[in-house]
Amino acid sequence: MKVENIKQLLEDVKNNKIQIEEALSTLKELPYQDLGFAKVDHHRELRQGYPEVIYCEGKTVEHIVDIVGVMVDRGSNVLGTRATKEMYDAVKKKHPIAIYNELARTITLVQQEIKLQATHIAVITGGTSDIPVAEEAAITAEILGNKVERVYDVGVAGIHRLFSKLDIIREAQVVVAVAGMEGALGSVIGGLVDKPVIAVPTSVGYGANFGGLAALLSMLNSCASGTAVVNIDNGFGAGYMASMINKL
Amino acid sequence: MKVENIKQLLEDVKNNKIQIEEALSTLKELPYQDLGFAKVDHHRELRQGYPEVIYCEGKTVEHIVDIVGVMVDRGSNVLGTRATKEMYDAVKKKHPIAIYNELARTITLVQQEIKLQATHIAVITGGTSDIPVAEEAAITAEILGNKVERVYDVGVAGIHRLFSKLDIIREAQVVVAVAGMEGALGSVIGGLVDKPVIAVPTSVGYGANFGGLAALLSMLNSCASGTAVVNIDNGFGAGYMASMINKL
Amino acid sequence: MKVENIKQLLEDVKNNKIQIEEALSTLKELPYQDLGFAKVDHHRELRQGYPEVIYCEGKTVEHIVDIVGVMVDRGSNVLGTRATKEMYDAVKKKHPIAIYNELARTITLVQQEIKLQATHIAVITGGTSDIPVAEEAAITAEILGNKVERVYDVGVAGIHRLFSKLDIIREAQVVVAVAGMEGALGSVIGGLVDKPVIAVPTSVGYGANFGGLAALLSMLNSCASGTAVVNIDNGFGAGYMASMINKL
Amino acid sequence: MKVENIKQLLEDVKNNKIQIEEALSTLKELPYQDLGFAKVDHHRELRQGYPEVIYCEGKTVEHIVDIVGVMVDRGSNVLGTRATKEMYDAVKKKHPIAIYNELARTITLVQQEIKLQATHIAVITGGTSDIPVAEEAAITAEILGNKVERVYDVGVAGIHRLFSKLDIIREAQVVVAVAGMEGALGSVIGGLVDKPVIAVPTSVGYGANFGGLAALLSMLNSCASGTAVVNIDNGFGAGYMASMINKL
Amino acid sequence: MKVENIKQLLEDVKNNKIQIEEALSTLKELPYQDLGFAKVDHHRELRQGYPEVIYCEGKTVEHIVDIVGVMVDRGSNVLGTRATKEMYDAVKKKHPIAIYNELARTITLVQQEIKLQATHIAVITGGTSDIPVAEEAAITAEILGNKVERVYDVGVAGIHRLFSKLDIIREAQVVVAVAGMEGALGSVIGGLVDKPVIAVPTSVGYGANFGGLAALLSMLNSCASGTAVVNIDNGFGAGYMASMINKL
Amino acid sequence: MKVENIKQLLEDVKNNKIQIEEALSTLKELPYQDLGFAKVDHHRELRQGYPEVIYCEGKTVEHIVDIVGVMVDRGSNVLGTRATKEMYDAVKKKHPIAIYNELARTITLVQQEIKLQATHIAVITGGTSDIPVAEEAAITAEILGNKVERVYDVGVAGIHRLFSKLDIIREAQVVVAVAGMEGALGSVIGGLVDKPVIAVPTSVGYGANFGGLAALLSMLNSCASGTAVVNIDNGFGAGYMASMINKL
Amino acid sequence: MKVENIKQLLEDVKNNKIQIEEALSTLKELPYQDLGFAKVDHHRELRQGYPEVIYCEGKTVEHIVDIVGVMVDRGSNVLGTRATKEMYDAVKKKHPIAIYNELARTITLVQQEIKLQATHIAVITGGTSDIPVAEEAAITAEILGNKVERVYDVGVAGIHRLFSKLDIIREAQVVVAVAGMEGALGSVIGGLVDKPVIAVPTSVGYGANFGGLAALLSMLNSCASGTAVVNIDNGFGAGYMASMINKL
Amino acid sequence: MKVENIKQLLEDVKNNKIQIEEALSTLKELPYQDLGFAKVDHHRELRQGYPEVIYCEGKTVEHIVDIVGVMVDRGSNVLGTRATKEMYDAVKKKHPIAIYNELARTITLVQQEIKLQATHIAVITGGTSDIPVAEEAAITAEILGNKVERVYDVGVAGIHRLFSKLDIIREAQVVVAVAGMEGALGSVIGGLVDKPVIAVPTSVGYGANFGGLAALLSMLNSCASGTAVVNIDNGFGAGYMASMINKL
């Protein structure tokens, strides 16, 4: 509900077109759809520019199918993250155009053509094991209307691999740097490019990695400026943030 | 064993109705039932107003059946939490009126009619994945004699959903706020209502959530007053505490 | 600003008593006072039943004097927590009736007579070193209109001390249990009384106490029902919560 | 040293204008100035668009004076963060135009006029105790050529204060959200605005706040999209990142 | 190898009964048996009074069978802890007198009659879920020659259950207190008995229990004197320590 | 109050020597002295065999003087731990026979002759920096009536120093092993002696020692049997526990 | 690409043998092979003396087969760590000479004869459960051209086992000490030998071991000099580091 | 005491040159000097090649003077680390040739000429704030007979500074890499040089650095091979380890 609507409402009250009680009730009625177990936030598209994204983990298959149904009915494109194959199969039965990316564990369902931004986002990884998180970021950015340049396996243990790709990375408007282990990629990239870097720690590693904590702390303490961090393995969050920046 | 009983006992000693040794032994005999592996605390109902609740996790199926049996024999209503379907099946074989809630993982067995409190408790969640914990809280509160108003999926990422339900929440005597991720729901609710808020962090989330630690710390550090916190995923504890407050 | 005010506003719009733009502006104007560095929340008294409390730590002396001044002007009673002697001296110069409690580190300034609740709150501590936190809780509860019964130094290492005071504790409507070290007081009290217990872990202790973490975790994991926890050393939060419950 | 320079160098080698050994040596000579204890990175301005910033903590006063001197000689504007008054006094003796911000603990020295970006950055705080970190962010953004809108003390405990300022916040190109305690401000802002949010956890708080850890985890786990996080109390990093985004 | 043996050796050297090289070699030959993958410490019985105990977790079934074989050959009684049923079956095939305790996960094999100590050890638990750890402690103590009094499910949530058993507990020479959740049992017992208490935290619990950390910290910070702590779930360690004390 | 007293009481009730109300009141009156801020536990001597010990940290000087006074009046020997010089000076003014140990930070005041146990306790340290904690243990053990053999600076980095003292250590009835850094002393001692070992981690060390956490975890995970652990730097607890064992 | 190549390149530019653009491109072309998902670092052999090692965990079977293929084509010896049996089977199908070590979970494929270093490395473990990590270290060192002396199960709980093997250990040029539990082996070895010790904490243990954290902290805090630590369970890293030192 | 001495001893026993009791006593007498509070380990020079180093923190000034005196008497060179100016002044009074390095906080006292190793050690730092730790490493290495090449302030935020110094670094036999913040220097160096790297995390940084934990975890998780880690701020340990490797 936009500011103009409220203004109109007040004018309608003034002109006796609607009753005060009715106006009160309208002001209370907010633009989300209540499924009981979930309240699908249609207003979000107005408020934040993108429709709500379905975080599938911890939801039942039935819930996901219902939420997707509601969004499809409103004509939105749909992105489901952390989805299992089983969830996808149930969605696909009702919406055959749905697509599943096994690596990224995403369900995407595109009804409206996606207009692409002129500038692009670079998504880079330290190792090959970081690719699933990177793909989640890339697919998120793409469905939100961004071109994505993928540069994978360029970690600092063989830093010449990174340098050979610097041109591509530097041409991007925003960089998403995905790395596990010690997460040094974030700092090295941050020191080399003059664009905002979204660092994504991954839980790749073992021992004193503590499920991504090492990479997370490393990235938060980056000695390079121009870097901000999202949650461990949060490819979606990085892709979303990068898209927001790329579209400014 | 109530104070009057002890007084009577002393009078009986005085009047030579019972021997000293017998009195000593009675004073030692406390009102719990010893099953060897467990000591069922019947005294609890006198001391705390509610019968003992069975925390099923980590107990064998046989133990649970035995404990339920002892409580049924005394005519108590029974609540078992963290129960598996297998545990329920074994209980149901002996007590067909037992009911299982798969989401909340509770076994309930109602022999005595439950008298409902006039005021009610609101149980709200940030997301749909928090519902199992919320249901454990709600079912606990209900068997203890409280009306419960459920308000689910009203997290702060789409805060208008919460505002549209504020009336219902504000009418409650106590609020149970269940949230994972960053647990901000606790603070926001705490700042909006003038009733005690029991905040329940859940382990919903990933990465630097660390099994609910993020939400727990967030709720403990709430900048809003009038909030207290129970253990991660401890729906039972929140429902019990809320019931205690609602019944004052 | 209360619901009736909004209703009146809409009626005034309808009756052409005020212009739409003016109504819009009034709806935007919220009842707090903007000091630039701080926004004193006068609305809180309507919304939550108590005026805002000043958390003094990390604020400059000047800021505190200004905030107190604004609150005094509105006729509110004032409570400042975590206040240094220096802060108090500056406040006292302008408001001679202000009182400082050195142990609790509180500044109180009572302009309006405090009406006392009939029922009372028990504030108990495990040791003598926990008293400052307990006093913060007690003073908070008192200024909010509650009678407080103090029972100090009754920790579980000499559990007979606790038992001898059980009657006093059990007569309370709510119990605030303050303990450091291993925080076992929370569980023991929780198992003995049938009233809600607000457990306050303190940072009293050393070594693997880790600044109150041991007591905090202990209280969160209490095997006794009917207990909820506030932040480490958060006497204010416990007193506030207890008051809220006591006044239901 | 820019790409064109290297190309020229190769051409000079080809045309025998310079000897191979000399070219080798030039390629080795990189554009930083070696003070022995420090290597001032003049190249950074070319590489990243801004001159190096001096992180003063842990450096001796002499070192800081020397580094400032080198930067002043090159005509750069200077920003020193985490500076003590003593450091500033030593700098001021040599460079009287240097300015110290006691709250933010910054030394700034402006030799070149700063061209301001058309769009602006909003820097908001949850409480008044978060202001020092916010000021570090604001001053950093300003010396880098951004207009900054400060909105302080609008934390979620009195959420109407935040709502009354939403217009100002929503007009910004980027939002820096600074909060301690439970850090819920990040999520609430993230859910309300459609611009990138840089969340800065502060160490404001006590008890289970653990020096900012609670706010940090809270912000990393934000249920709202479009948020990324910098290190605890890292106002500089947030201001820098926000500037980078605002200038795209 | 005992001191007398060394003395004899030196005398033999003096008396030319053995050659220096031979003496050197004997001094090098230490009383353990080298299986390649393991070095079974037969000397331990001399040095510490008990034969080595086999910690089965992480060892292959073959290794365990081999180690048991070597110990059986020497006529020792055998205790294997953390043993799976599969390990036991393999051992039993060769040594039919071996016994498995499914709850405690121990393999015991008694070849030499166990002489019982006159005094006994009390092993008590807070809940029924702590029984497996308690049984490991009890079985360990028993094979080492101690009488054990088991007192289970007497946690502090219903403290009268504990008081009714105090006599039995106080008669013991040493008390092993096993508890999960908040581990308050350790402190309460420590404050009530005048015998050494070995506290065993268990991983029983959930949420902020963090795999037994809450109980561990609680027990380490016990406000009661006369308590020492072993590792989480380390029933064996507690039983062994208690035995050592009981046999002094 | 001993069992005989209760029996007598019941007999007095029977024989009409005392009234029921009086008997009830006596049963409530427990043997501690209430100073308001503290409840001195005189009963402890009966219950646990030793008088209460004063943990001075966090108490005011006045409180300590009062508590000492009460204990002196009853004729007890007094032990105060974690005492500052200032506390001691105040105590000494009233009780000139009080003695202060600057290293151990203990106040001792011996009124009754201490009868010494025949067997002794060995207190050993890894380094010289662990001596203050060791002295707290030794002094505690001594005032409780034990002979103590001190063996300092025999850490595992130069393990031959330890071996040369093994005889002395092995003659003890109980061993207190005090060590910081990596705390390996606990395991090495545990593997070499056949007596119970009380391991005391100290906060001596730096970096990843984390205030004694490294030594604590190391000692809890000791691969040697017959070891139990007390809190970091808790010399008192170790001395008390060792005394309890030595006196069995 | 070695320094001489670059010099030659510049000379070729000078002599017009190659064009500037071509030289630029050559300088950009770095010696790794791009498989899209991975960039195999052939340059590493020149830069670091050993070919790249494949860390198999988290990679798909197909990726591993492809990477092995590329390395085999270049004639390198291949080492894959953390490999499953399934991965090995797929590799073996194409390269029958590949060998799998089930304990160490390594795939090795030797095409070029390995020249052995004269001096050797000792790999020792505290217990038998540490052997898998030790084997990973040993196999790594062997394929890199080192002789390895294995000394297993010589932990400090029975320190005489260690002493009996000291000669073998002291003859080594470098020692790899692998231990879980409390990791005291690192300190004891460090204090006994005059060669560099690489300490490897393992996740062997339970309870407060926290997945190897106890051993890790213990080893980092070693009171013995001449010790450095690698990540928990990182046998490969230790073997590699030891090889590097042994080959100096 | 060397092996030959023991052999001689046995021969002397055989030849009746010494009595058995005397031999026994000699075997017990180990080559350290017992100062009561400390046992100076003279044997260490034989066992490990270097004399003992005095870790001054936590020792009294008197103790340090005494230990230095004992070492000077034996003609050793002396190194004291973590020494305060006050400690140094006391030492200097007795031994005027003692030298203090204020940055590194070391006392050095050279009596015997130091023979320098041909190869050298490179000590590099990420920032200028890491220099004190680096100096402790360098001075340690120098007194142990190594040439040291210092390369300071070459952190990865301006990676060209590091590249310009690569030649110097690569010529070293061992590299000590000292860095705080995110500690990425360790990985980058490890990927660029073919020599063993000793990584030293420092406590330089703030916020989520947690006293060096971020750098420590980062270095332990390094994706580059050939790196091992010492404790946070442990310059001495790194210098010692590097010396040991350099002297092989």
PDB file of C-alpha atoms in Angstrom, chain G residues 59-216:
ATOM      1  CA  LYS G  59      34.459 -32.512  -4.735  1.00  0.00           C
ATOM      2  CA  THR G  60      32.365 -34.682  -7.055  1.00  0.00           C
ATOM      3  CA  VAL G  61      33.767 -37.981  -8.309  1.00  0.00           C
ATOM      4  CA  GLU G  62      33.781 -36.646 -11.847  1.00  0.00           C
ATOM      5  CA  HIS G  63      35.813 -33.598 -10.886  1.00  0.00           C
ATOM      6  CA  ILE G  64      38.392 -35.771  -9.169  1.00  0.00           C
ATOM      7  CA  VAL G  65      38.731 -38.099 -12.159  1.00  0.00           C
ATOM      8  CA  ASP G  66      39.204 -35.094 -14.423  1.00  0.00           C
ATOM      9  CA  ILE G  67      41.821 -33.461 -12.230  1.00  0.00           C
ATOM     10  CA  VAL G  68      43.732 -36.735 -11.828  1.00  0.00           C
ATOM     11  CA  GLY G  69      43.615 -37.183 -15.600  1.00  0.00           C
ATOM     12  CA  VAL G  70      45.128 -33.783 -16.248  1.00  0.00           C
ATOM     13  CA  MET G  71      47.927 -34.425 -13.752  1.00  0.00           C
ATOM     14  CA  VAL G  72      48.647 -37.880 -15.116  1.00  0.00           C
ATOM     15  CA  ASP G  73      48.899 -36.441 -18.601  1.00  0.00           C
ATOM     16  CA  ARG G  74      51.576 -34.077 -17.409  1.00  0.00           C
ATOM     17  CA  GLY G  75      53.490 -37.021 -15.937  1.00  0.00           C
ATOM     18  CA  SER G  76      53.163 -35.927 -12.300  1.00  0.00           C
ATOM     19  CA  ASN G  77      52.832 -38.245  -9.369  1.00  0.00           C
ATOM     20  CA  VAL G  78      49.404 -37.791  -7.818  1.00  0.00           C
ATOM     21  CA  LEU G  79      48.269 -37.602  -4.200  1.00  0.00           C
ATOM     22  CA  GLY G  80      44.607 -37.345  -3.305  1.00  0.00           C
ATOM     23  CA  THR G  81      43.635 -36.919   0.356  1.00  0.00           C
ATOM     24  CA  ARG G  82      40.321 -37.412   2.171  1.00  0.00           C
ATOM     25  CA  ALA G  83      39.251 -39.675  -0.671  1.00  0.00           C
ATOM     26  CA  THR G  84      36.359 -42.100  -0.390  1.00  0.00           C
ATOM     27  CA  LYS G  85      36.504 -45.642  -1.687  1.00  0.00           C
ATOM     28  CA  GLU G  86      34.034 -44.611  -4.389  1.00  0.00           C
ATOM     29  CA  MET G  87      36.358 -41.879  -5.614  1.00  0.00           C
ATOM     30  CA  TYR G  88      39.224 -44.330  -5.732  1.00  0.00           C
ATOM     31  CA  ASP G  89      37.248 -46.890  -7.706  1.00  0.00           C
ATOM     32  CA  ALA G  90      36.471 -44.284 -10.340  1.00  0.00           C
ATOM     33  CA  VAL G  91      40.121 -43.229 -10.550  1.00  0.00           C
ATOM     34  CA  LYS G  92      41.381 -46.810 -10.638  1.00  0.00           C
ATOM     35  CA  LYS G  93      39.147 -47.638 -13.605  1.00  0.00           C
ATOM     36  CA  LYS G  94      41.172 -45.159 -15.681  1.00  0.00           C
ATOM     37  CA  HIS G  95      44.523 -45.499 -13.931  1.00  0.00           C
ATOM     38  CA  PRO G  96      44.999 -49.063 -12.684  1.00  0.00           C
ATOM     39  CA  ILE G  97      48.271 -48.257 -10.930  1.00  0.00           C
ATOM     40  CA  ALA G  98      46.454 -46.014  -8.461  1.00  0.00           C
ATOM     41  CA  ILE G  99      46.630 -47.276  -4.865  1.00  0.00           C
ATOM     42  CA  TYR G 100      44.182 -46.643  -2.034  1.00  0.00           C
ATOM     43  CA  ASN G 101      45.031 -46.572   1.659  1.00  0.00           C
ATOM     44  CA  GLU G 102      41.788 -47.165   3.503  1.00  0.00           C
ATOM     45  CA  LEU G 103      43.031 -46.011   6.888  1.00  0.00           C
ATOM     46  CA  ALA G 104      44.571 -42.780   5.629  1.00  0.00           C
ATOM     47  CA  ARG G 105      41.910 -42.328   2.942  1.00  0.00           C
ATOM     48  CA  THR G 106      44.567 -41.445   0.342  1.00  0.00           C
ATOM     49  CA  ILE G 107      44.818 -42.174  -3.371  1.00  0.00           C
ATOM     50  CA  THR G 108      48.408 -42.343  -4.618  1.00  0.00           C
ATOM     51  CA  LEU G 109      49.541 -42.766  -8.170  1.00  0.00           C
ATOM     52  CA  VAL G 110      53.274 -42.957  -8.772  1.00  0.00           C
ATOM     53  CA  GLN G 111      54.526 -42.517 -12.333  1.00  0.00           C
ATOM     54  CA  GLN G 112      57.943 -41.087 -11.642  1.00  0.00           C
ATOM     55  CA  GLU G 113      60.367 -42.888  -9.382  1.00  0.00           C
ATOM     56  CA  ILE G 114      60.609 -41.189  -6.005  1.00  0.00           C
ATOM     57  CA  LYS G 115      64.120 -40.307  -4.899  1.00  0.00           C
ATOM     58  CA  LEU G 116      64.449 -40.713  -1.166  1.00  0.00           C
ATOM     59  CA  GLN G 117      66.027 -38.197   1.153  1.00  0.00           C
ATOM     60  CA  ALA G 118      68.881 -39.612   3.289  1.00  0.00           C
ATOM     61  CA  THR G 119      67.496 -38.325   6.578  1.00  0.00           C
ATOM     62  CA  HIS G 120      64.124 -39.464   7.849  1.00  0.00           C
ATOM     63  CA  ILE G 121      60.971 -38.197   9.504  1.00  0.00           C
ATOM     64  CA  ALA G 122      59.458 -39.758  12.639  1.00  0.00           C
ATOM     65  CA  VAL G 123      55.680 -39.922  12.819  1.00  0.00           C
ATOM     66  CA  ILE G 124      54.433 -40.781  16.288  1.00  0.00           C
ATOM     67  CA  THR G 125      50.977 -41.057  17.842  1.00  0.00           C
ATOM     68  CA  GLY G 126      49.559 -40.911  21.327  1.00  0.00           C
ATOM     69  CA  GLY G 127      47.021 -43.666  20.788  1.00  0.00           C
ATOM     70  CA  THR G 128      45.857 -46.182  18.243  1.00  0.00           C
ATOM     71  CA  SER G 129      42.863 -44.032  17.319  1.00  0.00           C
ATOM     72  CA  ASP G 130      45.221 -41.347  16.035  1.00  0.00           C
ATOM     73  CA  ILE G 131      46.711 -43.701  13.431  1.00  0.00           C
ATOM     74  CA  PRO G 132      44.549 -42.609  10.448  1.00  0.00           C
ATOM     75  CA  VAL G 133      45.797 -39.034  10.757  1.00  0.00           C
ATOM     76  CA  ALA G 134      49.355 -40.255  11.252  1.00  0.00           C
ATOM     77  CA  GLU G 135      49.114 -42.431   8.149  1.00  0.00           C
ATOM     78  CA  GLU G 136      47.953 -39.451   6.074  1.00  0.00           C
ATOM     79  CA  ALA G 137      51.066 -37.617   7.262  1.00  0.00           C
ATOM     80  CA  ALA G 138      53.343 -40.581   6.594  1.00  0.00           C
ATOM     81  CA  ILE G 139      52.015 -41.298   3.102  1.00  0.00           C
ATOM     82  CA  THR G 140      52.241 -37.626   2.188  1.00  0.00           C
ATOM     83  CA  ALA G 141      55.850 -37.480   3.346  1.00  0.00           C
ATOM     84  CA  GLU G 142      56.707 -40.683   1.498  1.00  0.00           C
ATOM     85  CA  ILE G 143      55.331 -39.628  -1.876  1.00  0.00           C
ATOM     86  CA  LEU G 144      57.267 -36.393  -1.472  1.00  0.00           C
ATOM     87  CA  GLY G 145      60.471 -38.420  -1.150  1.00  0.00           C
ATOM     88  CA  ASN G 146      61.052 -38.970   2.541  1.00  0.00           C
ATOM     89  CA  LYS G 147      61.737 -42.067   4.603  1.00  0.00           C
ATOM     90  CA  VAL G 148      59.288 -42.297   7.500  1.00  0.00           C
ATOM     91  CA  GLU G 149      59.714 -44.050  10.839  1.00  0.00           C
ATOM     92  CA  ARG G 150      56.326 -44.827  12.432  1.00  0.00           C
ATOM     93  CA  VAL G 151      56.102 -44.998  16.252  1.00  0.00           C
ATOM     94  CA  TYR G 152      52.492 -45.520  17.304  1.00  0.00           C
ATOM     95  CA  ASP G 153      50.624 -45.638  20.639  1.00  0.00           C
ATOM     96  CA  VAL G 154      53.236 -44.058  22.871  1.00  0.00           C
ATOM     97  CA  GLY G 155      51.041 -41.511  24.671  1.00  0.00           C
ATOM     98  CA  VAL G 156      51.942 -39.934  27.991  1.00  0.00           C
ATOM     99  CA  ALA G 157      49.526 -42.019  30.075  1.00  0.00           C
ATOM    100  CA  GLY G 158      52.207 -44.741  29.927  1.00  0.00           C
ATOM    101  CA  ILE G 159      55.236 -42.593  29.346  1.00  0.00           C
ATOM    102  CA  HIS G 160      57.721 -45.477  29.553  1.00  0.00           C
ATOM    103  CA  ARG G 161      56.488 -46.651  26.148  1.00  0.00           C
ATOM    104  CA  LEU G 162      57.591 -43.325  24.747  1.00  0.00           C
ATOM    105  CA  PHE G 163      60.966 -43.418  26.491  1.00  0.00           C
ATOM    106  CA  SER G 164      61.730 -46.850  25.088  1.00  0.00           C
ATOM    107  CA  LYS G 165      61.383 -45.423  21.590  1.00  0.00           C
ATOM    108  CA  LEU G 166      63.243 -42.165  22.195  1.00  0.00           C
ATOM    109  CA  ASP G 167      66.326 -43.274  20.288  1.00  0.00           C
ATOM    110  CA  ILE G 168      64.410 -43.862  17.090  1.00  0.00           C
ATOM    111  CA  ILE G 169      62.598 -40.570  17.496  1.00  0.00           C
ATOM    112  CA  ARG G 170      65.764 -38.619  18.233  1.00  0.00           C
ATOM    113  CA  GLU G 171      67.465 -39.912  15.105  1.00  0.00           C
ATOM    114  CA  ALA G 172      64.854 -38.265  12.922  1.00  0.00           C
ATOM    115  CA  GLN G 173      65.401 -34.897  11.291  1.00  0.00           C
ATOM    116  CA  VAL G 174      61.837 -33.783  11.995  1.00  0.00           C
ATOM    117  CA  VAL G 175      59.167 -35.230  14.240  1.00  0.00           C
ATOM    118  CA  VAL G 176      55.444 -35.291  13.526  1.00  0.00           C
ATOM    119  CA  ALA G 177      53.571 -35.764  16.817  1.00  0.00           C
ATOM    120  CA  VAL G 178      49.939 -36.786  16.368  1.00  0.00           C
ATOM    121  CA  ALA G 179      47.645 -36.828  19.416  1.00  0.00           C
ATOM    122  CA  GLY G 180      44.048 -36.300  20.446  1.00  0.00           C
ATOM    123  CA  MET G 181      42.563 -36.165  23.954  1.00  0.00           C
ATOM    124  CA  GLU G 182      44.648 -33.555  25.790  1.00  0.00           C
ATOM    125  CA  GLY G 183      47.472 -33.522  23.240  1.00  0.00           C
ATOM    126  CA  ALA G 184      50.200 -33.593  25.880  1.00  0.00           C
ATOM    127  CA  LEU G 185      52.394 -35.687  23.593  1.00  0.00           C
ATOM    128  CA  GLY G 186      53.398 -32.517  21.742  1.00  0.00           C
ATOM    129  CA  SER G 187      54.849 -30.870  24.831  1.00  0.00           C
ATOM    130  CA  VAL G 188      56.556 -33.979  26.141  1.00  0.00           C
ATOM    131  CA  ILE G 189      58.210 -34.717  22.788  1.00  0.00           C
ATOM    132  CA  GLY G 190      59.087 -31.050  22.379  1.00  0.00           C
ATOM    133  CA  GLY G 191      60.889 -31.141  25.691  1.00  0.00           C
ATOM    134  CA  LEU G 192      62.817 -34.316  24.880  1.00  0.00           C
ATOM    135  CA  VAL G 193      64.162 -33.889  21.338  1.00  0.00           C
ATOM    136  CA  ASP G 194      66.292 -31.213  19.724  1.00  0.00           C
ATOM    137  CA  LYS G 195      64.588 -31.352  16.349  1.00  0.00           C
ATOM    138  CA  PRO G 196      61.607 -29.385  15.041  1.00  0.00           C
ATOM    139  CA  VAL G 197      58.314 -30.942  16.071  1.00  0.00           C
ATOM    140  CA  ILE G 198      55.167 -30.573  13.966  1.00  0.00           C
ATOM    141  CA  ALA G 199      52.251 -31.197  16.307  1.00  0.00           C
ATOM    142  CA  VAL G 200      48.968 -32.464  14.856  1.00  0.00           C
ATOM    143  CA  PRO G 201      45.931 -32.318  17.142  1.00  0.00           C
ATOM    144  CA  THR G 202      43.313 -34.938  16.321  1.00  0.00           C
ATOM    145  CA  SER G 203      39.599 -34.947  16.964  1.00  0.00           C
ATOM    146  CA  VAL G 204      39.973 -38.200  18.909  1.00  0.00           C
ATOM    147  CA  GLY G 205      38.285 -37.861  22.272  1.00  0.00           C
ATOM    148  CA  TYR G 206      34.870 -36.893  23.564  1.00  0.00           C
ATOM    149  CA  GLY G 207      33.050 -34.480  25.816  1.00  0.00           C
ATOM    150  CA  ALA G 208      35.022 -31.338  26.469  1.00  0.00           C
ATOM    151  CA  ASN G 209      37.404 -32.312  23.695  1.00  0.00           C
ATOM    152  CA  PHE G 210      35.107 -30.330  21.393  1.00  0.00           C
ATOM    153  CA  GLY G 211      36.229 -31.976  18.182  1.00  0.00           C
ATOM    154  CA  GLY G 212      39.942 -31.577  18.776  1.00  0.00           C
ATOM    155  CA  LEU G 213      39.864 -28.116  20.295  1.00  0.00           C
ATOM    156  CA  ALA G 214      41.365 -29.343  23.573  1.00  0.00           C
ATOM    157  CA  ALA G 215      44.351 -30.917  21.845  1.00  0.00           C
ATOM    158  CA  LEU G 216      44.738 -27.927  19.545  1.00  0.00           C
TER     159      LEU G 216
END
